[in-house]
Structures are given as structure tokens and as C-alpha cells.
């Protein structure tokens, strides 16, 4: 994905669930940032080292994606269940989409 891949342009394909939302978001982030790390840093507004639900909602809105499935996406990606998505969880998820 990111480094070395061609930029992608996408539009949200409807309310098909958390996986679809995060796939669409991954494509949007890929188009805007050179690396997953850059995308993560841009989303981590409070510089806590983890993405909160509010930060994910903000990223969705900034990319014209409805935040409807953010809660489900958070539950799916937050493997250690600490209420935040750390960079490892974020990058691992992007590599699967």
C-alpha cells in the first residue's frame, strides 16, 4: 500500500460495515500521504501515540466518509482493547485492506 503505490481516488460506497469504511478510508489516506506513519501522525491530533474514537470520526469527516461504523471499526482494529488504536494496530490493519 502506501510507499511506491499509485495514488488512489475513491468515493464511499455506502453503509456496508466497518470493514468497508476502513477500506475506503485506507484508500483516501494512501492518496494523501506517502507512508502509513505520516497518515497516523496526521490523525493523532493530540499526539498521544494512539487514535481515539473522536480522532477516527474526525478523519472520516475530513475525508467525506460517514462515521457511522467507526465504533465497529475501532472494536475490530483495537486488538489490545485499550480504547485507542496504536501505530502497530493501524499499520497492521492498513496492510490487510
mmCIF file of C-alpha atoms in Angstrom, residues 17-19 21-22 53 67-78 81:
data_model
loop_
_atom_site.group_PDB
_atom_site.id
_atom_site.type_symbol
_atom_site.label_atom_id
_atom_site.label_comp_id
_atom_site.label_asym_id
_atom_site.label_seq_id
_atom_site.Cartn_x
_atom_site.Cartn_y
_atom_site.Cartn_z
ATOM 1 C CA UNK A 17 -19.957 -2.026 7.551
ATOM 2 C CA UNK A 18 -16.767 -1.288 9.423
ATOM 3 C CA UNK A 19 -14.515 -3.214 7.036
ATOM 4 C CA UNK A 21 -15.488 2.039 5.833
ATOM 5 C CA UNK A 22 -11.896 1.356 6.861
ATOM 6 C CA UNK A 53 -12.735 7.220 18.582
ATOM 7 C CA UNK A 67 -18.601 7.993 10.691
ATOM 8 C CA UNK A 68 -21.486 5.517 11.071
ATOM 9 C CA UNK A 69 -19.289 2.443 11.522
ATOM 10 C CA UNK A 70 -16.382 3.962 13.437
ATOM 11 C CA UNK A 71 -17.361 2.207 16.683
ATOM 12 C CA UNK A 72 -17.318 -1.202 14.954
ATOM 13 C CA UNK A 73 -14.059 -0.360 13.167
ATOM 14 C CA UNK A 74 -12.483 0.656 16.466
ATOM 15 C CA UNK A 75 -13.524 -2.642 18.060
ATOM 16 C CA UNK A 76 -12.092 -4.547 15.106
ATOM 17 C CA UNK A 77 -8.734 -2.745 14.947
ATOM 18 C CA UNK A 78 -8.063 -2.107 18.669
ATOM 19 C CA UNK A 81 -8.775 -3.265 23.770
#
